[in-house]
GROMACS .gro file of C-alpha atoms in nm:
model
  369
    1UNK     CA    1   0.000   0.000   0.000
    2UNK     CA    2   0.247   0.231   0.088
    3UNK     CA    3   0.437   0.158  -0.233
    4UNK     CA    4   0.162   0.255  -0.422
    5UNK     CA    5   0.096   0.543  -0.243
    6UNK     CA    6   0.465   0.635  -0.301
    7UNK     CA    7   0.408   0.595  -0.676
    8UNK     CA    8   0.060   0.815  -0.681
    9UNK     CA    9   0.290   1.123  -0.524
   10UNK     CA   10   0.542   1.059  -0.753
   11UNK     CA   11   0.399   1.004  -1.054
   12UNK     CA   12   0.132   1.278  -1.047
   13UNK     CA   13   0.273   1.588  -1.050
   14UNK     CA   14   0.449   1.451  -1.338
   15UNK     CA   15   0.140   1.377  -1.525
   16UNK     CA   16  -0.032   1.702  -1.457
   17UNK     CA   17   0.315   1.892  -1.534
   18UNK     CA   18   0.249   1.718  -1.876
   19UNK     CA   19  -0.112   1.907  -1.883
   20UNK     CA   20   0.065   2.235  -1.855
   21UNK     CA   21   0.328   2.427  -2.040
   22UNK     CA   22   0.601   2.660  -1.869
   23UNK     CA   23   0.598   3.065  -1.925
   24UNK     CA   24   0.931   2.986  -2.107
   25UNK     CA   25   0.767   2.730  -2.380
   26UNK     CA   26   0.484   2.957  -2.453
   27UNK     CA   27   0.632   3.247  -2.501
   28UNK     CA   28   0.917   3.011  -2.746
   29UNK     CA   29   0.635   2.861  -2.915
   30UNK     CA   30   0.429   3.200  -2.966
   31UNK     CA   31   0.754   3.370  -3.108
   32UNK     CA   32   0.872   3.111  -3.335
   33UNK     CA   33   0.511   3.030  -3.467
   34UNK     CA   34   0.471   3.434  -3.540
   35UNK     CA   35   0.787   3.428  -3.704
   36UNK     CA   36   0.765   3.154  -3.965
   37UNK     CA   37   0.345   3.337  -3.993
   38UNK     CA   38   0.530   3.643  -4.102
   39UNK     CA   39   0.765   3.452  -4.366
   40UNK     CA   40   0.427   3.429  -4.577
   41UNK     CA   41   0.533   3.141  -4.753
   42UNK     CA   42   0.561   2.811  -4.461
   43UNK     CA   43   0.323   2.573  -4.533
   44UNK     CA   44   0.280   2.487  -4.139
   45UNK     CA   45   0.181   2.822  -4.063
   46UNK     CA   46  -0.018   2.857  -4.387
   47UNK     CA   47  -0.219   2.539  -4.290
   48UNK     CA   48  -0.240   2.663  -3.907
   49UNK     CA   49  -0.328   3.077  -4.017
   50UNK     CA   50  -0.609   2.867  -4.268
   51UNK     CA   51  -0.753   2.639  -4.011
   52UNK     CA   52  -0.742   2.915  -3.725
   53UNK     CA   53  -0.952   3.149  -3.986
   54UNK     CA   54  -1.204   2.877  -4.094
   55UNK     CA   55  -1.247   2.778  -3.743
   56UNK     CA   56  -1.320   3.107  -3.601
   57UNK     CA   57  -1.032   3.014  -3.353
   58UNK     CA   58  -0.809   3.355  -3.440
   59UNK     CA   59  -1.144   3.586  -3.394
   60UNK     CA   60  -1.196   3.822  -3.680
   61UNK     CA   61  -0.812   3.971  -3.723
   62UNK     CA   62  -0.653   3.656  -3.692
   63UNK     CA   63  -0.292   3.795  -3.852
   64UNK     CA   64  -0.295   3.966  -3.564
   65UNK     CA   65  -0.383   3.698  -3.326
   66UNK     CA   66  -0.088   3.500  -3.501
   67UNK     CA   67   0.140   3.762  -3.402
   68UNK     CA   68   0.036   3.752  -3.027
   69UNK     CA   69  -0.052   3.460  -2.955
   70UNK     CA   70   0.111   3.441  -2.602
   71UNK     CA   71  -0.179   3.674  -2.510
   72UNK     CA   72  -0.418   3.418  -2.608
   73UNK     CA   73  -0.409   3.077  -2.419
   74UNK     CA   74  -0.724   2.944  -2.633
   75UNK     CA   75  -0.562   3.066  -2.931
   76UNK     CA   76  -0.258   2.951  -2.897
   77UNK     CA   77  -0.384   2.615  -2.811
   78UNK     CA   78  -0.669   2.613  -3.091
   79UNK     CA   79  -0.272   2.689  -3.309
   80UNK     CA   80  -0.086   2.381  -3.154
   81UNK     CA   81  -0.379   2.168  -3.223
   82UNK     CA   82  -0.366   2.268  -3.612
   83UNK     CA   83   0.013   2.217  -3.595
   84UNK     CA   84  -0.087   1.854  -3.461
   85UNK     CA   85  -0.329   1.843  -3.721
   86UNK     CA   86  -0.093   1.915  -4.008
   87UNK     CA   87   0.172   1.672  -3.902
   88UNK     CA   88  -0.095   1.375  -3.906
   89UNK     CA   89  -0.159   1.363  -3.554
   90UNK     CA   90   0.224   1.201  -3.505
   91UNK     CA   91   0.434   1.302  -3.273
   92UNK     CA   92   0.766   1.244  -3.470
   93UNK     CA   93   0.639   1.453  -3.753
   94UNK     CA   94   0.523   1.693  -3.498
   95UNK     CA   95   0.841   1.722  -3.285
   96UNK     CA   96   1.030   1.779  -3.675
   97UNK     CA   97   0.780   2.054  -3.717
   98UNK     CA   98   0.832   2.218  -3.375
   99UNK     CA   99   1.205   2.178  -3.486
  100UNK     CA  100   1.160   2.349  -3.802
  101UNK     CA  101   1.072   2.642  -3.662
  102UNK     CA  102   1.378   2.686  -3.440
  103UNK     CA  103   1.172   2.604  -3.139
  104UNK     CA  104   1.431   2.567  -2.860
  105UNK     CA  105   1.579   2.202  -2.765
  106UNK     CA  106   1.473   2.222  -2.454
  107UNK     CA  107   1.089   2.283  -2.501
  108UNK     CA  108   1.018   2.069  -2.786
  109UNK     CA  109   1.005   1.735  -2.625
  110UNK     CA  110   0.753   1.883  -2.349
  111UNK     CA  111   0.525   2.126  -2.638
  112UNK     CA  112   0.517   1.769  -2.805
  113UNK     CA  113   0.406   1.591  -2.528
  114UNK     CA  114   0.157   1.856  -2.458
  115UNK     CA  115  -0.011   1.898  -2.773
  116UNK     CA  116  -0.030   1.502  -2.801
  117UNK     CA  117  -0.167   1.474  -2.469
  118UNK     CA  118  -0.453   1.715  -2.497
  119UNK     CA  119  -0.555   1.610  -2.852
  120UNK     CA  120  -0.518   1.257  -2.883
  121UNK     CA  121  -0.867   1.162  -2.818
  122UNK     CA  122  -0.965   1.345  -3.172
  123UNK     CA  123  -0.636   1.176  -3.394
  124UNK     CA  124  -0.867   1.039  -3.625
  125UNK     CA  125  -1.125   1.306  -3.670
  126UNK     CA  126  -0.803   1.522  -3.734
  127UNK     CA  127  -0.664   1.350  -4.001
  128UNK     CA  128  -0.981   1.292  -4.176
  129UNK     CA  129  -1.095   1.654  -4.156
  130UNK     CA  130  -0.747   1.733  -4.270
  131UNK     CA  131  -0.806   1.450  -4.615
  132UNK     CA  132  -1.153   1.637  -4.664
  133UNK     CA  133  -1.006   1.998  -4.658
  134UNK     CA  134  -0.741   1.921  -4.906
  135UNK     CA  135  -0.966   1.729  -5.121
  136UNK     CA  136  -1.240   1.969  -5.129
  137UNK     CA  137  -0.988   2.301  -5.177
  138UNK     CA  138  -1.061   2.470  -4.845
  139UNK     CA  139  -0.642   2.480  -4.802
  140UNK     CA  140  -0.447   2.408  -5.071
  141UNK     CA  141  -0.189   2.084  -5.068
  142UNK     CA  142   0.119   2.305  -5.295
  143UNK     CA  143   0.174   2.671  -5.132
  144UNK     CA  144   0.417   2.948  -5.321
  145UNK     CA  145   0.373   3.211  -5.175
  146UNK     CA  146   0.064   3.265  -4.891
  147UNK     CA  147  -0.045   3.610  -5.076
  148UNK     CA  148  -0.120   3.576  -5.453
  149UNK     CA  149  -0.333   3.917  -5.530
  150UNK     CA  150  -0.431   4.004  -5.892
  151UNK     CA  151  -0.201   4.309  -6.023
  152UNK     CA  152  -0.379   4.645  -5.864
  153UNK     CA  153  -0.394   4.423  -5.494
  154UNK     CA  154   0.007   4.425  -5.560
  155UNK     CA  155   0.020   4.815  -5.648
  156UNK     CA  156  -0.210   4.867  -5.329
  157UNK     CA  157   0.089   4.663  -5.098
  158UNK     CA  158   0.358   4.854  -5.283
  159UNK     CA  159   0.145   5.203  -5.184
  160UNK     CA  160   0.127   5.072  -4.819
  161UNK     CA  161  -0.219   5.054  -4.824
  162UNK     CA  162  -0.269   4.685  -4.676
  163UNK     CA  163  -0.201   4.749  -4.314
  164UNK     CA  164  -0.074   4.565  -4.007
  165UNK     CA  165  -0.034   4.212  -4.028
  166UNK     CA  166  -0.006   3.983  -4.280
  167UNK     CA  167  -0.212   3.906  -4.564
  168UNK     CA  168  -0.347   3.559  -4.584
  169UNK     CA  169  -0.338   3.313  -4.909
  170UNK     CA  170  -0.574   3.348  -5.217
  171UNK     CA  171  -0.846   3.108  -5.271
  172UNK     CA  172  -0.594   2.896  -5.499
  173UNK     CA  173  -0.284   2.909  -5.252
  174UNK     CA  174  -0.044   2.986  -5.601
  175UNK     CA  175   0.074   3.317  -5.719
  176UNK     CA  176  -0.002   3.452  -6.103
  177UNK     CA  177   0.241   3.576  -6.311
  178UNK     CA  178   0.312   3.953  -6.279
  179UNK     CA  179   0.201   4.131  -6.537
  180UNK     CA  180   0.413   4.489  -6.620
  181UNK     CA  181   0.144   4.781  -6.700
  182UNK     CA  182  -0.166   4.512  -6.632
  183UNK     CA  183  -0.493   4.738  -6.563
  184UNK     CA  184  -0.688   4.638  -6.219
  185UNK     CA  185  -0.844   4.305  -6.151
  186UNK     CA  186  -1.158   4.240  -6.336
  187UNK     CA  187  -1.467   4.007  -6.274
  188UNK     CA  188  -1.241   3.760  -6.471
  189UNK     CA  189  -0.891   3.775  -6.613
  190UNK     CA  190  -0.812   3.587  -6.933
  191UNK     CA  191  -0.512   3.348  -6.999
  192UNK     CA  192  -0.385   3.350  -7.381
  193UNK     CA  193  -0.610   3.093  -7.462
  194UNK     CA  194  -0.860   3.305  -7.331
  195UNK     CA  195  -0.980   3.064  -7.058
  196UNK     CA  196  -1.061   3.274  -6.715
  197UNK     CA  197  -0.853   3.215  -6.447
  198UNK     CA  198  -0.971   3.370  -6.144
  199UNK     CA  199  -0.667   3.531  -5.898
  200UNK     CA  200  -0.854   3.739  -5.682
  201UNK     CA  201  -0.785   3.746  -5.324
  202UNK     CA  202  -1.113   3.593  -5.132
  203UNK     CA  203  -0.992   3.599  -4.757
  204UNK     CA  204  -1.208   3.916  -4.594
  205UNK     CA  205  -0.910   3.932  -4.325
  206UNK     CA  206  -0.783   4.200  -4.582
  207UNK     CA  207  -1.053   4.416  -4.524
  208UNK     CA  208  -1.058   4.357  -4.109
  209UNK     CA  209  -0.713   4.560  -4.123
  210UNK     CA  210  -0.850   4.845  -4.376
  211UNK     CA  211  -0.946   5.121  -4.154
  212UNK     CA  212  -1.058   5.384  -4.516
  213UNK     CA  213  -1.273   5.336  -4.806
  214UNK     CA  214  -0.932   5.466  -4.989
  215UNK     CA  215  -0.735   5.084  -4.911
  216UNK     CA  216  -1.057   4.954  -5.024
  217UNK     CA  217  -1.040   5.115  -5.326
  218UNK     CA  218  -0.681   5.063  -5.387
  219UNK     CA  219  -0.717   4.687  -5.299
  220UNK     CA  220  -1.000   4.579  -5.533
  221UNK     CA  221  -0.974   4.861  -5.784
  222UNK     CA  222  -1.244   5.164  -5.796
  223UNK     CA  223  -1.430   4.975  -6.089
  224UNK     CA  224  -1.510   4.693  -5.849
  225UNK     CA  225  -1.647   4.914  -5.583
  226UNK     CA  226  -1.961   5.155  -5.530
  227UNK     CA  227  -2.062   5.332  -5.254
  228UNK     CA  228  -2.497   5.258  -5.203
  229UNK     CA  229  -2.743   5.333  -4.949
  230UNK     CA  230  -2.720   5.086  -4.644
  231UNK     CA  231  -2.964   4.909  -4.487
  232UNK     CA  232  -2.989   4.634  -4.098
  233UNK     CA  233  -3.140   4.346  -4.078
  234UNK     CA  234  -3.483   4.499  -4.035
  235UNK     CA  235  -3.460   4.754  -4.309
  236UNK     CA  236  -3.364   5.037  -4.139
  237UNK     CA  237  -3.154   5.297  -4.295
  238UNK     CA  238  -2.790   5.304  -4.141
  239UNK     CA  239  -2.590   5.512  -4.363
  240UNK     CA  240  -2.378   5.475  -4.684
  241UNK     CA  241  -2.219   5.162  -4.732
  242UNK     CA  242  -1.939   5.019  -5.005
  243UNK     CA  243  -1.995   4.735  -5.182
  244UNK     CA  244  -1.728   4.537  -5.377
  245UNK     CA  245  -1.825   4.350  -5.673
  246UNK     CA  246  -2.186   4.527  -5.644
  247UNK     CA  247  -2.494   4.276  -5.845
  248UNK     CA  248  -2.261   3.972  -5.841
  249UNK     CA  249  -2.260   3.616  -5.708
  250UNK     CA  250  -1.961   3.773  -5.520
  251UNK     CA  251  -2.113   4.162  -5.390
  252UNK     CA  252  -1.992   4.214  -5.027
  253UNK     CA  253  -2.064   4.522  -4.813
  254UNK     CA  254  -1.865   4.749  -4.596
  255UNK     CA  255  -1.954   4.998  -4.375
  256UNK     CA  256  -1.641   5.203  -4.216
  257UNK     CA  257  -1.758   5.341  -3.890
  258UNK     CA  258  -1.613   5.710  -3.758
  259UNK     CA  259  -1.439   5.525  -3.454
  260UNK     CA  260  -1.253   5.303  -3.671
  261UNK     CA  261  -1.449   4.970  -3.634
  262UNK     CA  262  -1.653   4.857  -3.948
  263UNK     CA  263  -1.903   4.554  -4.113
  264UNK     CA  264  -1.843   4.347  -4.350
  265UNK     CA  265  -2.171   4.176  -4.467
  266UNK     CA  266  -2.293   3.927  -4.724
  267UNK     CA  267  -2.626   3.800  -4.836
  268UNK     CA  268  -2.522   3.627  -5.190
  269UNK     CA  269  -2.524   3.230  -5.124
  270UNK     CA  270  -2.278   3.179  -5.426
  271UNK     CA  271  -2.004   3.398  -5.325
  272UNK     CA  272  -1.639   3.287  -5.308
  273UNK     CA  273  -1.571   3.466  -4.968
  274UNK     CA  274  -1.336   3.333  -4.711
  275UNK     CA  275  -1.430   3.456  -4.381
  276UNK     CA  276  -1.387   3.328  -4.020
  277UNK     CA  277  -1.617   3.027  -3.934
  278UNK     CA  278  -1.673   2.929  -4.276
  279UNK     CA  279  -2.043   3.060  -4.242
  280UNK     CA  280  -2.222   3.159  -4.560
  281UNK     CA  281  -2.583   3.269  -4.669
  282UNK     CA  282  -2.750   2.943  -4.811
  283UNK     CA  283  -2.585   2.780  -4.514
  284UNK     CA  284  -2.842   2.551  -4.292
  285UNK     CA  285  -2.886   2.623  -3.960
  286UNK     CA  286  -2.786   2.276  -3.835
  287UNK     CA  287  -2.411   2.419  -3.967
  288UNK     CA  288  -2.360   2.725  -3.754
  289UNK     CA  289  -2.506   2.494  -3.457
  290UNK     CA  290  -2.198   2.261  -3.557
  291UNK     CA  291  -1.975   2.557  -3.547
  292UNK     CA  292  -2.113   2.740  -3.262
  293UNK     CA  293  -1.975   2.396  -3.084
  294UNK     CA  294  -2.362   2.415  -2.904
  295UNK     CA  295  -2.727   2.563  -2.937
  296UNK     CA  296  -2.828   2.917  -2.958
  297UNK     CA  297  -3.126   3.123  -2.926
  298UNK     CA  298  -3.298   3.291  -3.201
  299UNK     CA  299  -3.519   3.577  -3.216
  300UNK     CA  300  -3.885   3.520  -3.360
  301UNK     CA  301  -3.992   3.577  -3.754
  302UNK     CA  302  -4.163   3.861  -3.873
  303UNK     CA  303  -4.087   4.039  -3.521
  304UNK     CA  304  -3.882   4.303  -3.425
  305UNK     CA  305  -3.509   4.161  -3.508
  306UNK     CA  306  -3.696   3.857  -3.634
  307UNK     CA  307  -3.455   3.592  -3.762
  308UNK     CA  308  -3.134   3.742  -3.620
  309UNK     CA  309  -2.948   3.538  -3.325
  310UNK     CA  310  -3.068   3.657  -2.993
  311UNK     CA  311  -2.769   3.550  -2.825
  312UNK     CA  312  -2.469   3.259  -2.885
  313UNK     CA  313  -2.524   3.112  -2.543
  314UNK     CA  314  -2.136   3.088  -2.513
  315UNK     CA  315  -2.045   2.903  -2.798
  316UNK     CA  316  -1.745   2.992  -2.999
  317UNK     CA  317  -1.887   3.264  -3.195
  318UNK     CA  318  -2.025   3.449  -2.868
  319UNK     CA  319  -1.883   3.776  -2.840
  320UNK     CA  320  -1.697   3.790  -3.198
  321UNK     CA  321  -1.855   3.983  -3.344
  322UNK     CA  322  -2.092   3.780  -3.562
  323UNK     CA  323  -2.437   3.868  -3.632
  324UNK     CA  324  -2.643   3.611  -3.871
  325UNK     CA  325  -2.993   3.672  -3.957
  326UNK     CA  326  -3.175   3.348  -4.050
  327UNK     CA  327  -3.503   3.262  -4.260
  328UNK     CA  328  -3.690   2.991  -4.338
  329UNK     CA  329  -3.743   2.829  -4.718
  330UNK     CA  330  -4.027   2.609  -4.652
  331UNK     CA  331  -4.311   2.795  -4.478
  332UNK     CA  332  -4.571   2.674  -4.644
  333UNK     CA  333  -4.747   2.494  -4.303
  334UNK     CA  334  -4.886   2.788  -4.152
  335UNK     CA  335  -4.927   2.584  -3.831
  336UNK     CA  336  -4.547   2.447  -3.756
  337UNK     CA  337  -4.416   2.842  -3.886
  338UNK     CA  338  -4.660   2.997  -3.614
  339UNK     CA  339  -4.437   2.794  -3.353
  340UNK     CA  340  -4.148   3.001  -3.446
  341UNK     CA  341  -4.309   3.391  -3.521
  342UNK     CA  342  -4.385   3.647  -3.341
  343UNK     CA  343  -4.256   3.828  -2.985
  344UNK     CA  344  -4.106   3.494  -2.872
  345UNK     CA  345  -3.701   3.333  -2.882
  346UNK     CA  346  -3.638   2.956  -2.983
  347UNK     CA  347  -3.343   2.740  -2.973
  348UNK     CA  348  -3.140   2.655  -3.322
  349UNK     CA  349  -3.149   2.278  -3.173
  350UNK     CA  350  -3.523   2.240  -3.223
  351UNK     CA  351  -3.627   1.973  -3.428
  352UNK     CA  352  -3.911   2.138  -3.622
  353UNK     CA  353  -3.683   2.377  -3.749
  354UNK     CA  354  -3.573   2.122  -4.019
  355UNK     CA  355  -3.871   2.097  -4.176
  356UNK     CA  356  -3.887   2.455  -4.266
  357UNK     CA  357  -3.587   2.450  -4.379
  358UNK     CA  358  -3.411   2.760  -4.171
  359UNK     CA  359  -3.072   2.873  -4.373
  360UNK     CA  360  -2.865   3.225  -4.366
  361UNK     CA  361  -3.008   3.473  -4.527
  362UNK     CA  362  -2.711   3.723  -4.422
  363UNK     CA  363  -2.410   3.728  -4.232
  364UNK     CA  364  -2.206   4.062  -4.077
  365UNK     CA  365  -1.875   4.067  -3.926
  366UNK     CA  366  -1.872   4.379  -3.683
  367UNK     CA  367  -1.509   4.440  -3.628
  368UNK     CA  368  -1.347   4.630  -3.332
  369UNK     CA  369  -1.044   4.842  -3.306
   0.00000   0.00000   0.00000
C-alpha cells in the first residue's frame, strides 16, 4: 500500500506537469510560430493561419492573433492543435515541425508531449478533416507564396495601403504571373487561350485591417467598388455603405464606422468569400449549430429583429462579433411556422426547425479596433 501510495505522489505531479506548459515554452512557441506566420510562404503556418480562420479560432483579425498569440491561451492552443493536425496527428512529424521552426531544444520534447496529450482523443477526426479539406480546396496541398493578389492588390501593398499584419493566401494558394502595366483586376482575367482564371484574393481578413474606403479602393480597384445606401437586418436605414463587386454572385458590403471599427456583410449564397467560421448565406442552420460547438437562441420571424441570433449562449462565436440573420425556405405549413413567429425566442437545436428549412439569409462581421 504504501508503495503505491509512493508511486501516486510521484507520478502525479508529473502527469499534470504534462497538462501544462512553462511561461518559457509559450512564449518560445508563440515567437517562433509568429515568425515563420510572417515569412508568408511556410506551409505549417499557412495550414495553421487557414484552419485558425475557418475555425473562427483567431477571432476576426486573426494575422494579428498569429502575431500575439502568447496573449491568447485558447488561441494559442486552438494553433498547436492545427500544428498537430498538419503533421498527421504524429508526434515524430510533430516534434520535426516544432524543430523546423527553431523552437528551442529544450521545449520541444515537453510542447510535443503537450499537444499530443490534450488532442489525442480526436487523432482520427483530425486526419480525416485534414483529407476532406485538401480534397475539397478549403487549403491548398502546394503553397508558393501565402499572398497571390491580382495586379492592382500588388500596387495597393507597394502604396502601403494593406495594413498591419499579414495578408493571408488566395483562394488557390499559387501566385499569377506579374504582369508589367496590367490594368486592375476584373470580374475575370483571361489566360492566352482566353480561358478565365480567377486570382482574386477571397480571404475578408484583408478588409478587417482596412481602416478607409481609400485601401478599399486601392485593394480591389475603384471599378469593383460603389458606394450605395445601407440598410440592418430589419430595413432600417444606417448610412452609406461600399460594396465590392456590387450585383454579383460575389457583392460584399462594408460599412467604415467614424471610430474606426466597421461591417463586413454578405447575403449572396454563391459567393467565393473566405471569412472566419466558414459561415455563408444558403448555409443551414444545423451548420452554424456545428460551429457554434452548441445551441443558440434565435429571435422570432416577422418580429422586431426577427430571424437574427438573440444570443450565442457561449459558444465559440459568442462575443466575436458575428451577427447572422436566418429565414426559413419552406413555410408553407402555416401551423409548424406559427411555432417560431412572433414576440417569442427559440433554440437553433429544435427539431421542427428542419422541416422549414431555416438557412442564412445574411451574415455581418462587426469588427473592433
Amino acid at each position: 500500500m504504501k508503495r503505491i501510495l509512493y508511486l501516486l505522489v510521484f507520478f502525479l505531479p508529473a502527469a499534470a506537469s504534462a497538462q501544462k506548459l512553462s511561461e518559457s515554452a509559450i512564449e518560445d512557441v508563440s515567437a517562433k510560430m509568429a515568425t515563420q506566420f510572417l515569412k508568408l510562404n511556410d506551409p505549417a503556418l499557412v495550414f495553421v493561419t487557414e484552419q485558425m480562420s475557418r475555425t473562427g479560432s483567431g477571432g476576426l483579425q486573426v494575422d494579428k492573433t498569429m502575431q500575439e498569440l502568447q496573449k491568447d491561451p485558447a488561441a494559442l492552443d486552438a494553433a498547436l492543435r492545427f500544428l498537430y493536425q498538419y503533421s498527421d496527428c504524429n508526434r515524430q512529424t510533430l516534434i520535426a515541425n516544432l524543430r523546423a521552426m527553431n523552437v528551442n531544444s529544450g521545449n520541444v520534447f515537453p510542447l510535443a508531449t503537450y499537444i499530443v496529450n490534450k488532442n489525442k482523443n480526436d487523432n482520427k477526426a483530425l486526419v480525416e478533416e485534414k483529407t476532406e479539406l485538401y480534397r475539397i480546396g478549403a487549403i491548398p496541398k502546394q503553397i508558393s507564396v501565402m499572398v497571390a493578389p491580382p495586379e492592382n492588390q500588388n500596387q495597393a501593398a507597394a502604396a502601403g495601403t494593406v495594413l498591419q499584419g499579414a495578408p493571408p493566401a488566395n483562394a488557390t494558394g499559387q501566385a499569377p504571373a506579374a504582369a508589367s502595366g496590367s490594368t486592375p483586376a476584373k470580374e475575370t482575367i483571361n489566360t492566352a487561350a482566353n480561358m478565365p482564371v480567377d486570382t482574386r484574393n477571397w480571404d475578408v481578413r484583408n478588409v478587417f485591417n482596412m481602416v478607409k474606403p481609400d485601401q478599399l479602393l486601392e485593394f480591389y480597384g475603384k471599378e469593383n467598388v460603389e458606394l450605395r445606401d445601407a440598410v440592418d437586418f430589419e430595413g432600417n436605414d444606417v448610412g452609406k455603405a461600399w460594396v465590392v463587386y456590387p450585383d454579383t454572385e460575389n457583392e460584399m458590403e462594408v460599412i467604415f464606422y467614424k471610430d474606426s471599427t466597421k461591417s463586413v456583410a454578405f447575403s449572396r449564397e454563391d459567393g467565393k468569400w473566405r471569412s472566419p467560421f466558414g459561415i455563408k448565406p444558403g448555409d443551414p442552420i444545423e451548420k452554424v449549430n456545428k460551429v457554434n460547438g452548441k445551441s443558440f437562441r434565435i429571435n422570432g420571424f416577422e418580429w422586431t429583429n426577427g430571424g437574427t441570433v438573440d444570443s450565442w449562449e457561449g459558444g465559440a462565436m459568442d462575443k466575436k462579433g458575428v451577427m447572422i440573420l436566418f429565414r426559413a425556405v419552406n413555410s408553407g405549413d402555416p401551423k409548424l411556422y406559427d411555432k417560431y413567429t412572433g414576440e417569442k425566442k427559440f433554440s437553433s437545436s429544435d427539431a421542427s426547425l428542419k422541416k422549414l428549412g431555416v438557412i442564412v439569409e445574411k451574415v455581418v462581421f462587426r469588427t473592433y479596433q
